[in-house]
Coordinates of C-alpha atoms in Angstrom, one line a residue:
Chain A
M1 CA 142.0 135.1 100.3
T2 CA 142.3 132.0 98.2
A3 CA 144.8 131.6 95.4
H4 CA 142.1 130.6 93.0
A5 CA 139.1 132.8 92.0
P6 CA 136.5 132.2 94.8
T7 CA 133.8 129.7 94.0
R8 CA 130.2 130.8 94.3
Q9 CA 129.9 129.1 97.6
E10 CA 133.0 130.6 99.0
E11 CA 131.9 134.0 97.8
I12 CA 128.5 133.7 99.7
F13 CA 130.1 132.4 102.9
H14 CA 132.7 135.1 102.8
L15 CA 130.2 137.9 102.6
Q16 CA 127.4 136.7 104.8
G17 CA 126.8 135.4 108.3
E18 CA 125.2 132.1 109.2
D19 CA 121.7 133.5 109.4
Q20 CA 121.9 135.0 106.0
T21 CA 123.1 131.6 104.6
R22 CA 120.2 129.9 106.3
A23 CA 117.7 132.3 104.7
A24 CA 119.3 132.0 101.3
L25 CA 119.2 128.2 101.5
W26 CA 115.6 128.2 102.6
F27 CA 114.6 130.3 99.6
E28 CA 116.3 127.8 97.4
K29 CA 114.6 124.8 99.1
L30 CA 111.2 126.5 98.8
R31 CA 111.9 127.1 95.1
N32 CA 112.6 123.4 94.6
D33 CA 109.5 122.3 96.5
I34 CA 107.2 124.7 94.6
C35 CA 108.6 123.8 91.2
A36 CA 108.1 120.1 92.0
E37 CA 104.5 120.7 93.0
F38 CA 103.8 122.8 89.9
E39 CA 105.3 120.1 87.6
K40 CA 103.0 117.5 89.3
L41 CA 100.0 119.7 88.3
E42 CA 101.3 119.7 84.7
D43 CA 101.3 115.9 84.7
E44 CA 97.8 115.8 86.0
L45 CA 96.1 117.7 83.1
T46 CA 96.1 114.6 80.9
E47 CA 93.1 115.8 78.8
S48 CA 95.2 118.6 77.2
D49 CA 96.8 118.2 73.7
L50 CA 99.9 120.0 75.0
P51 CA 102.8 118.2 76.6
A52 CA 103.3 118.5 80.4
G53 CA 105.5 121.5 81.1
R54 CA 108.9 121.4 82.8
F55 CA 110.9 124.2 84.4
T56 CA 114.1 125.3 82.7
R57 CA 116.7 127.1 84.8
K58 CA 119.0 130.0 83.9
T59 CA 121.5 131.6 86.2
W60 CA 122.7 135.2 86.1
Q61 CA 125.4 137.2 87.7
R62 CA 124.8 140.7 88.9
D63 CA 126.5 143.3 86.8
T64 CA 129.2 144.7 89.0
A65 CA 131.4 146.5 86.4
G66 CA 133.9 148.6 88.1
R67 CA 132.5 148.2 91.6
D68 CA 134.3 146.3 94.4
E69 CA 132.4 144.3 97.0
H70 CA 129.4 144.0 94.7
G71 CA 128.1 140.8 93.4
G72 CA 125.8 137.9 93.7
G73 CA 123.3 136.7 91.2
G74 CA 120.4 134.4 90.9
T75 CA 118.5 131.6 89.1
M76 CA 115.4 132.1 87.0
S77 CA 113.2 129.0 86.7
L78 CA 110.7 129.4 83.9
M79 CA 108.0 127.0 82.7
R80 CA 105.6 127.3 79.8
G81 CA 103.2 124.4 80.2
R82 CA 99.7 123.3 79.7
V83 CA 98.4 124.4 83.1
F84 CA 100.8 127.2 83.6
E85 CA 100.9 129.4 80.5
K86 CA 103.9 131.1 82.0
V87 CA 105.3 130.8 85.5
G88 CA 108.6 132.3 86.7
V89 CA 110.2 131.5 90.0
N90 CA 113.3 133.5 90.7
I91 CA 115.8 133.2 93.6
S92 CA 118.6 135.6 94.1
T93 CA 121.2 136.7 96.6
V94 CA 122.9 140.0 95.8
Y95 CA 125.0 142.4 97.8
G96 CA 126.7 145.7 97.3
T97 CA 126.5 149.4 98.1
F98 CA 123.5 151.6 97.2
S99 CA 124.2 154.7 95.2
E100 CA 123.7 158.0 97.1
E101 CA 120.4 158.4 95.3
F102 CA 118.9 155.2 97.0
R103 CA 120.4 155.3 100.4
A104 CA 117.9 157.7 101.9
Q105 CA 115.1 155.3 100.9
I106 CA 116.5 152.2 102.5
P107 CA 116.3 151.9 106.3
G108 CA 119.8 151.5 107.8
A109 CA 121.5 152.1 104.5
D110 CA 121.8 155.8 104.8
K111 CA 125.2 155.6 106.5
D112 CA 127.4 153.5 104.3
G113 CA 125.0 152.2 101.7
Y114 CA 125.9 148.5 102.3
F115 CA 123.2 146.0 101.5
W116 CA 122.7 142.3 101.2
A117 CA 119.4 140.8 99.9
S118 CA 118.2 137.4 99.3
G119 CA 114.7 136.2 98.3
I120 CA 112.3 134.2 96.2
S121 CA 109.8 135.7 93.8
L122 CA 107.1 133.9 91.9
V123 CA 104.4 134.9 89.4
A124 CA 102.1 132.4 87.6
H125 CA 99.9 133.3 84.6
M126 CA 97.5 130.4 84.0
R127 CA 96.2 129.1 80.7
N128 CA 92.7 128.3 82.0
P129 CA 90.8 131.6 82.7
H130 CA 89.1 129.9 85.7
V131 CA 92.4 129.4 87.5
P132 CA 93.6 132.5 89.4
A133 CA 97.0 134.0 88.7
V134 CA 99.2 134.3 91.7
H135 CA 102.2 136.1 93.1
M136 CA 104.4 135.1 96.0
N137 CA 107.6 136.7 97.3
T138 CA 109.6 136.5 100.5
R139 CA 112.9 138.2 101.1
H140 CA 115.6 139.0 103.7
I141 CA 117.4 142.3 103.6
V142 CA 120.5 143.2 105.6
T143 CA 122.1 146.7 105.8
S144 CA 124.9 147.7 108.1
Q145 CA 122.4 149.1 110.7
R146 CA 119.5 146.7 110.6
S147 CA 117.9 143.7 108.9
W148 CA 114.4 142.6 108.2
F149 CA 112.1 140.2 106.4
G150 CA 109.4 141.0 103.9
G151 CA 107.0 139.3 101.5
G152 CA 103.6 138.0 101.0
A153 CA 101.3 136.3 98.5
D154 CA 98.2 137.5 96.6
L155 CA 95.7 136.0 94.2
T156 CA 94.4 137.5 91.0
P157 CA 91.4 135.7 89.6
V158 CA 89.6 136.8 86.5
F159 CA 86.3 135.4 88.0
P160 CA 86.6 135.7 91.8
L161 CA 84.8 133.0 93.7
E162 CA 83.9 133.2 97.4
Q163 CA 85.3 129.8 98.2
D164 CA 88.7 130.5 96.6
I165 CA 88.9 133.9 98.5
Q166 CA 88.1 132.2 101.8
D167 CA 90.5 129.4 101.3
F168 CA 93.4 131.5 100.1
H169 CA 93.0 134.1 102.9
G170 CA 92.3 131.3 105.4
A171 CA 95.7 129.7 104.5
M172 CA 97.5 133.1 104.9
K173 CA 95.7 133.8 108.1
A174 CA 96.6 130.4 109.6
A175 CA 100.3 131.1 108.8
C176 CA 100.0 134.5 110.4
D177 CA 98.1 133.3 113.5
L178 CA 100.9 130.8 114.3
H179 CA 103.1 133.8 115.1
D180 CA 101.1 136.8 116.0
A181 CA 97.3 137.4 116.2
G182 CA 97.9 140.9 115.0
Y183 CA 99.7 139.9 111.8
Y184 CA 96.8 138.9 109.5
P185 CA 94.6 142.0 109.8
K186 CA 97.6 144.2 109.5
F187 CA 99.2 142.4 106.6
K188 CA 95.9 141.8 104.7
K189 CA 95.2 145.6 104.9
W190 CA 98.8 146.3 103.7
C191 CA 98.3 144.0 100.7
D192 CA 95.0 145.6 99.8
E193 CA 96.6 149.0 99.9
Y194 CA 99.7 148.0 98.0
F195 CA 98.2 146.0 95.1
F196 CA 95.9 148.7 94.0
L197 CA 95.7 150.6 90.8
P198 CA 94.8 154.2 91.8
H199 CA 94.4 155.3 88.1
R200 CA 91.7 152.6 87.6
N201 CA 90.4 152.8 91.2
E202 CA 90.5 149.1 91.3
A203 CA 92.3 146.3 93.2
R204 CA 94.8 144.1 91.3
G205 CA 93.1 141.0 92.6
I206 CA 91.4 139.7 95.8
G207 CA 94.5 140.3 97.9
G208 CA 96.3 138.1 100.4
I209 CA 99.0 139.4 102.7
F210 CA 101.9 141.8 102.3
Y211 CA 104.6 142.7 105.0
D212 CA 107.8 144.6 105.0
Q213 CA 110.5 145.8 107.4
L214 CA 109.6 142.9 109.8
N215 CA 112.0 142.9 112.7
N216 CA 110.9 141.8 116.1
D217 CA 114.5 141.7 117.5
D218 CA 114.2 138.0 117.2
W219 CA 115.7 136.7 114.0
D220 CA 114.6 133.1 114.4
K221 CA 111.0 134.1 115.1
D222 CA 110.8 136.4 112.0
F223 CA 112.5 133.7 109.8
A224 CA 110.1 131.1 111.0
F225 CA 107.2 133.3 110.1
T226 CA 108.6 133.9 106.6
Q227 CA 109.1 130.2 106.2
D228 CA 105.5 129.5 107.2
V229 CA 104.2 132.1 104.6
G230 CA 106.2 130.1 101.9
R231 CA 104.8 126.8 103.1
A232 CA 101.2 128.1 103.3
F233 CA 101.5 129.3 99.7
R234 CA 103.1 126.0 98.5
D235 CA 100.2 124.1 100.1
I236 CA 97.1 126.2 99.2
Y237 CA 97.8 127.3 95.6
P238 CA 98.0 123.9 94.0
Q239 CA 94.6 123.1 95.7
L240 CA 93.1 126.1 93.9
V241 CA 94.7 125.1 90.6
R242 CA 93.3 121.5 90.9
R243 CA 89.9 122.9 91.7
H244 CA 89.6 124.8 88.4
M245 CA 92.1 123.5 85.9
H246 CA 89.8 120.9 84.3
K247 CA 87.0 123.4 83.6
D248 CA 86.1 124.3 80.0
W249 CA 86.4 127.9 78.9
T250 CA 85.1 130.1 76.0
A251 CA 86.7 132.7 73.7
E252 CA 85.0 135.4 75.9
D253 CA 86.7 133.9 79.0
R254 CA 90.1 134.1 77.2
T255 CA 89.4 137.8 76.3
A256 CA 88.5 138.6 79.9
L257 CA 91.7 136.9 81.0
L258 CA 93.9 138.9 78.6
Q259 CA 92.3 142.2 79.7
K260 CA 92.8 141.3 83.4
R261 CA 96.5 140.6 82.5
G262 CA 96.7 144.1 80.9
R263 CA 95.8 145.5 84.3
Y264 CA 98.5 143.2 85.9
A265 CA 101.1 144.6 83.5
E266 CA 100.0 148.1 84.3
F267 CA 100.5 147.5 88.0
N268 CA 103.9 145.9 87.6
L269 CA 105.3 148.5 85.2
I270 CA 103.8 151.7 86.9
Y271 CA 103.6 150.9 90.6
D272 CA 105.6 147.8 91.7
R273 CA 108.4 149.0 93.9
G274 CA 110.4 145.8 93.3
T275 CA 110.3 146.2 89.6
A276 CA 111.3 149.9 89.7
F277 CA 114.0 149.1 92.3
G278 CA 115.4 146.2 90.2
L279 CA 115.5 148.2 86.9
K280 CA 117.2 151.1 88.6
T281 CA 119.9 149.1 90.5
G282 CA 121.2 147.1 87.6
G283 CA 119.2 144.0 88.4
N284 CA 118.7 141.3 85.8
V285 CA 116.0 142.6 83.4
E286 CA 114.9 139.2 82.3
A287 CA 114.4 138.1 85.9
I288 CA 112.6 141.3 86.9
L289 CA 110.2 141.3 84.0
M290 CA 109.5 137.6 84.2
S291 CA 106.4 138.7 86.1
L292 CA 104.9 140.1 82.9
P293 CA 102.1 138.1 81.3
P294 CA 102.8 135.9 78.3
E295 CA 100.0 137.7 76.5
A296 CA 97.8 140.6 77.4
S297 CA 95.3 143.0 75.8
W298 CA 93.9 146.4 76.3
A299 CA 90.3 147.3 75.4
Chain B
M1 CA 78.7 186.5 83.4
T2 CA 75.7 185.0 81.7
A3 CA 72.5 184.0 83.4
H4 CA 72.6 180.5 82.1
A5 CA 75.4 178.0 82.8
P6 CA 78.2 178.8 80.3
T7 CA 78.3 176.7 77.2
R8 CA 81.5 174.8 76.3
Q9 CA 82.3 177.5 73.7
E10 CA 81.8 180.3 76.1
E11 CA 83.9 178.6 78.7
I12 CA 86.8 178.2 76.3
F13 CA 86.7 181.8 75.1
H14 CA 86.3 183.1 78.6
L15 CA 89.5 181.4 79.8
Q16 CA 91.8 181.7 76.8
G17 CA 93.1 184.3 74.5
E18 CA 92.8 184.3 70.7
D19 CA 96.1 182.5 70.1
Q20 CA 95.1 179.7 72.4
T21 CA 91.8 179.4 70.5
R22 CA 93.6 179.2 67.2
A23 CA 95.9 176.5 68.5
A24 CA 93.0 174.4 69.9
L25 CA 91.0 174.8 66.7
W26 CA 94.0 173.6 64.7
F27 CA 94.4 170.5 66.7
E28 CA 90.8 169.8 66.1
K29 CA 91.1 170.3 62.4
L30 CA 94.2 168.1 62.2
R31 CA 92.3 165.4 64.1
N32 CA 89.5 165.6 61.5
D33 CA 91.9 165.4 58.5
I34 CA 93.9 162.5 59.9
C35 CA 90.9 160.5 60.9
A36 CA 89.5 161.0 57.3
E37 CA 92.8 159.8 55.8
F38 CA 92.9 156.8 58.1
E39 CA 89.3 155.8 57.2
K40 CA 90.2 156.0 53.5
L41 CA 93.0 153.5 54.2
E42 CA 90.4 151.2 55.8
D43 CA 88.3 151.4 52.6
E44 CA 91.2 150.5 50.4
L45 CA 92.0 147.1 52.0
T46 CA 89.3 145.3 50.1
E47 CA 91.0 141.9 50.2
S48 CA 90.3 141.7 54.0
D49 CA 87.4 139.7 55.3
L50 CA 86.9 142.3 58.0
P51 CA 84.7 145.4 57.5
A52 CA 86.3 148.8 56.9
G53 CA 86.8 150.4 60.3
R54 CA 85.3 153.8 61.3
F55 CA 86.2 156.1 64.2
T56 CA 83.9 156.4 67.2
R57 CA 84.1 159.5 69.3
K58 CA 83.7 159.9 73.1
T59 CA 84.0 163.2 74.9
W60 CA 85.2 163.6 78.5
Q61 CA 85.2 166.4 81.0
R62 CA 88.1 166.9 83.3
D63 CA 87.4 165.9 86.9
T64 CA 87.4 169.2 88.8
A65 CA 85.7 168.2 92.0
G66 CA 85.9 171.0 94.5
R67 CA 88.3 173.1 92.5
D68 CA 87.4 176.5 90.9
E69 CA 88.9 177.7 87.7
H70 CA 89.7 174.1 86.6
G71 CA 88.1 172.5 83.7
G72 CA 88.2 171.5 80.2
G73 CA 88.1 168.1 78.6
G74 CA 88.6 166.3 75.4
T75 CA 87.5 163.9 72.7
M76 CA 88.9 160.4 72.1
S77 CA 88.5 159.0 68.7
L78 CA 89.0 155.3 68.5
M79 CA 89.0 153.0 65.5
R80 CA 89.4 149.2 65.5
G81 CA 89.6 148.4 61.8
R82 CA 91.1 146.0 59.3
V83 CA 94.2 148.1 58.6
F84 CA 94.4 149.8 62.0
E85 CA 94.1 147.1 64.7
K86 CA 93.7 149.9 67.2
V87 CA 94.2 153.6 66.7
G88 CA 93.4 156.4 69.2
V89 CA 93.4 160.1 68.3
N90 CA 92.9 162.3 71.3
I91 CA 92.4 166.0 71.4
S92 CA 92.0 167.9 74.7
T93 CA 92.1 171.4 76.1
V94 CA 92.4 171.6 79.9
Y95 CA 93.2 174.3 82.4
G96 CA 93.6 174.7 86.1
T97 CA 96.2 175.1 88.8
F98 CA 99.0 172.7 89.4
S99 CA 99.4 171.2 92.9
E100 CA 102.4 172.4 94.8
E101 CA 104.1 169.1 94.0
F102 CA 104.1 169.8 90.3
R103 CA 104.7 173.5 90.1
A104 CA 108.5 173.3 90.4
Q105 CA 108.6 170.9 87.4
I106 CA 106.7 173.2 85.0
P107 CA 108.5 176.2 83.7
G108 CA 106.6 179.4 84.6
A109 CA 104.1 177.6 86.8
D110 CA 106.2 177.9 90.0
K111 CA 104.6 181.2 90.9
D112 CA 100.8 180.6 90.9
G113 CA 100.5 177.2 89.3
Y114 CA 98.1 178.3 86.5
F115 CA 98.3 176.2 83.3
W116 CA 96.3 175.9 80.1
A117 CA 97.2 173.0 77.7
S118 CA 95.8 171.9 74.4
G119 CA 97.0 169.2 72.1
I120 CA 96.5 166.2 69.8
S121 CA 97.9 162.8 70.6
L122 CA 97.8 159.8 68.3
V123 CA 99.0 156.2 68.6
A124 CA 98.3 153.6 65.9
H125 CA 98.9 149.8 66.3
M126 CA 98.6 148.1 63.0
R127 CA 97.2 144.7 62.1
N128 CA 99.8 143.8 59.5
P129 CA 103.2 143.3 61.1
H130 CA 104.8 144.8 58.0
V131 CA 103.1 148.2 58.7
P132 CA 105.0 150.3 61.3
A133 CA 103.2 151.5 64.4
V134 CA 103.3 155.3 64.8
H135 CA 103.0 158.0 67.4
M136 CA 102.3 161.7 66.9
N137 CA 101.7 164.4 69.4
T138 CA 101.7 168.2 69.3
R139 CA 100.7 170.5 72.0
H140 CA 100.6 174.1 73.2
I141 CA 101.1 174.9 76.9
V142 CA 100.5 178.2 78.6
T143 CA 101.4 179.2 82.2
S144 CA 101.2 182.6 83.8
Q145 CA 104.9 183.4 83.0
R146 CA 105.5 181.7 79.6
S147 CA 104.0 179.5 76.9
W148 CA 105.5 177.0 74.5
F149 CA 104.9 174.3 71.9
G150 CA 106.0 170.7 71.9
G151 CA 105.5 167.5 70.1
G152 CA 106.9 165.2 67.4
A153 CA 106.3 162.0 65.6
D154 CA 108.1 158.7 65.7
L155 CA 107.8 155.4 63.9
T156 CA 108.0 151.8 65.4
P157 CA 108.4 149.1 62.8
V158 CA 108.7 145.5 63.7
F159 CA 110.9 145.0 60.6
P160 CA 112.7 148.3 59.9
L161 CA 113.3 149.0 56.2
E162 CA 115.8 151.6 55.0
Q163 CA 113.3 153.2 52.6
D164 CA 110.7 153.7 55.3
I165 CA 113.3 155.2 57.6
Q166 CA 114.5 157.6 54.9
D167 CA 111.0 158.6 53.9
F168 CA 109.7 159.2 57.4
H169 CA 112.8 161.1 58.5
G170 CA 112.8 162.9 55.2
A171 CA 109.3 164.2 55.8
M172 CA 110.1 165.3 59.3
K173 CA 113.3 167.0 58.2
A174 CA 111.5 168.8 55.4
A175 CA 108.9 170.2 57.9
C176 CA 111.8 171.3 60.2
D177 CA 113.9 172.8 57.4
L178 CA 111.0 175.1 56.4
H179 CA 111.6 176.9 59.7
D180 CA 115.1 176.4 61.0
A181 CA 118.0 174.4 59.7
G182 CA 119.0 173.6 63.2
Y183 CA 115.7 172.0 64.1
Y184 CA 116.0 168.6 62.5
P185 CA 119.4 167.5 63.9
K186 CA 118.4 168.7 67.4
F187 CA 114.9 167.3 67.4
K188 CA 116.0 164.0 65.9
K189 CA 118.6 163.5 68.6
W190 CA 116.0 164.5 71.3
C191 CA 113.7 161.8 69.9
D192 CA 116.4 159.1 70.0
E193 CA 117.2 160.0 73.6
Y194 CA 113.6 160.2 74.7
F195 CA 112.1 157.1 73.1
F196 CA 114.7 154.7 74.5
L197 CA 114.3 151.8 77.0
P198 CA 117.4 152.0 79.2
H199 CA 116.6 148.7 81.0
R200 CA 116.6 146.9 77.6
N201 CA 119.3 149.2 76.1
E202 CA 117.3 149.5 73.0
A203 CA 115.4 152.2 71.1
R204 CA 111.6 152.0 71.0
G205 CA 111.6 152.3 67.2
I206 CA 113.5 154.1 64.4
G207 CA 112.9 157.6 65.8
G208 CA 111.6 160.7 64.2
I209 CA 111.6 164.1 65.9
F210 CA 110.7 165.3 69.4
Y211 CA 110.7 168.9 70.7
D212 CA 109.5 170.6 73.8
Q213 CA 109.6 174.1 75.4
L214 CA 109.7 175.7 71.9
N215 CA 109.4 179.4 72.3
N216 CA 111.2 181.8 69.9
D217 CA 109.4 184.8 71.2
D218 CA 107.4 184.6 68.0
W219 CA 104.1 182.8 68.6
D220 CA 103.1 182.7 64.9
K221 CA 106.4 181.2 63.9
D222 CA 106.3 178.5 66.5
F223 CA 102.6 177.8 65.8
A224 CA 103.4 177.5 62.0
F225 CA 106.1 175.0 62.7
T226 CA 103.8 172.9 64.9
Q227 CA 101.2 172.9 62.2
D228 CA 103.8 171.8 59.6
V229 CA 104.8 168.9 61.8
G230 CA 101.2 167.8 61.9
R231 CA 100.8 168.2 58.1
A232 CA 104.0 166.2 57.5
F233 CA 102.7 163.4 59.6
R234 CA 99.3 163.5 58.0
D235 CA 100.9 163.2 54.5
I236 CA 103.8 160.7 55.1
Y237 CA 102.3 158.1 57.3
P238 CA 99.4 157.0 55.0
Q239 CA 102.1 156.5 52.3
L240 CA 104.0 154.1 54.4
V241 CA 100.8 152.2 55.3
R242 CA 99.8 151.9 51.6
R243 CA 103.3 150.6 50.9
H244 CA 102.9 147.6 53.2
M245 CA 99.3 146.9 54.1
H246 CA 98.7 144.5 51.3
K247 CA 101.6 142.2 52.2
D248 CA 101.1 138.7 53.5
W249 CA 102.3 137.8 56.9
T250 CA 103.0 134.6 58.9
A251 CA 102.3 133.5 62.5
E252 CA 106.0 134.2 63.3
D253 CA 105.5 137.8 62.0
R254 CA 102.5 138.2 64.3
T255 CA 104.5 136.8 67.3
A256 CA 107.3 139.3 66.5
L257 CA 104.7 142.1 66.4
L258 CA 103.2 141.2 69.7
Q259 CA 106.6 141.1 71.4
K260 CA 107.5 144.5 69.9
R261 CA 104.3 145.8 71.3
G262 CA 105.3 144.4 74.7
R263 CA 108.3 146.8 74.6
Y264 CA 106.0 149.6 73.5
A265 CA 103.8 149.0 76.6
E266 CA 106.9 148.9 78.8
F267 CA 108.0 152.3 77.5
N268 CA 104.7 153.9 77.9
L269 CA 104.0 152.6 81.4
I270 CA 107.5 153.0 82.8
Y271 CA 109.0 156.1 81.1
D272 CA 106.5 158.2 79.2
R273 CA 106.3 161.5 80.9
G274 CA 102.9 162.3 79.4
T275 CA 101.4 159.1 80.7
A276 CA 102.8 159.7 84.2
F277 CA 101.8 163.3 84.1
G278 CA 98.3 162.5 83.0
L279 CA 97.7 159.8 85.6
K280 CA 99.0 162.0 88.4
T281 CA 97.0 165.1 87.4
G282 CA 93.5 163.5 87.2
G283 CA 93.6 163.1 83.4
N284 CA 91.2 160.8 81.7
V285 CA 92.6 157.3 82.2
E286 CA 90.9 155.9 79.1
A287 CA 92.3 158.6 76.9
I288 CA 95.8 158.4 78.5
L289 CA 96.1 154.7 78.2
M290 CA 94.5 154.6 74.7
S291 CA 98.2 154.3 73.5
L292 CA 98.5 150.8 74.9
P293 CA 98.5 148.0 72.3
P294 CA 95.3 146.0 71.7
E295 CA 97.3 142.9 72.3
A296 CA 100.9 142.3 73.4
S297 CA 103.2 139.5 74.6
W298 CA 106.3 139.0 76.6
A299 CA 108.7 136.2 75.9

């Protein structure tokens, strides 16, 4: 115990081990690198009448009213630019005890309900209908009985192009293949199954990879894979943006974009487990719903 | 049995009693009356550059693949006009057997799962930000052990005005008071509790009434009340539209409207029981999601 109220840094180090700190610091560094890359893209679209966008940051503390040993928080980075119509990049590190209701659903949390979770989550909705929207998330979860990594990245073009699909999947496959030849086919399939709207019988986008509960009894190996997924995303997505961001578009293209975004909102509000989980566990609403499109329409 | 495939009318009369037929025909008549009133409003906004809107109708059959004694369908009426940016009015009559998963949730269906349901459902999103959006739904449900009525109407203004609130609630209260002095306070409270977004800690709109499982062991009485709710809606809402539809609005008003609609989409996709129920029981997706706004935005 310290005589003063603990600082944020003291609080984190008090409640987490060295591995957890390494993971949390990685998510923060990845956030910094990605935001810098995205701001570069904003600078490059000089033909636009709009100013180049810049991220603004906002921190939040988890609502822990009346609960001991609960806490943490996060930082939302939001940019509304001329390339990125709206992009949110959230990092957060939270810990506490799951309510009875949730314990059964979380591996290793059924005993005492303790959890610690840190991660980065990103959704980009683009102004130019020819630039695909994208989602990336990686996270590390710890309960009293086990810990694991999860995450992935997936692309949502309005007008899917074979070259984009090949390049995005190629980048994700390369990151997977560095670690396990079985990862890509398994995680690609998982992504296709997860990002699917059963009521529409249609995929959210052209997929990518999705993994969860990853624990090979080798923390460093699993962490290295999760880092490589982040790096692969950081490197491939700006290439796809550059490929299409200078293209002209029509009012019909914009309409198609808004309708595709309507489907995106449907998925996130009806099916996304992270959204449901966050809203039900007192997460920060603004951060959780930052994934929603700036504008959307329904036919 | 008839030698020819049964007509739609024969099918309905074969599977439902006289009361059920009366209810289904009432919902159809109410749909006709409301659509006619709404088209009149379209004709009255002569200062608009847009043409007066007209409803188009589309029928659908329930997907009954491989299941006997399941069937029914409905008719969607959709209008995109100059007063009504998008208004959907659905009527449907469906019947079948609930899956094991659903039986426990439906009173009286836990034994054999049989159900019959007929109703009208309406959502209007208005072009002028000064005209409140509205929702109205009434329905009659029959299972093998009991039957009931449910429904209600609620108003969602962007800029709530005391006179509108008084008049809308006054109309609903008057309909209630014709039948039971206890209805209005009970059904108003139910509405406030139901149309609420806990994650935002805010109401969807300014309320109205909501009731469910209504069965006073007097079918005619409950049916008469349900009819009066429909009539009250049919009479009061056009008055509110006329009050505001000629007003000017600004770009800021439109932005406020789109953000309010974002909240509306959140409610319908995350919380609305009818939406979840419909999507999970093979309902018609286009009809179920007709309630979604034509355009919406998130800050």
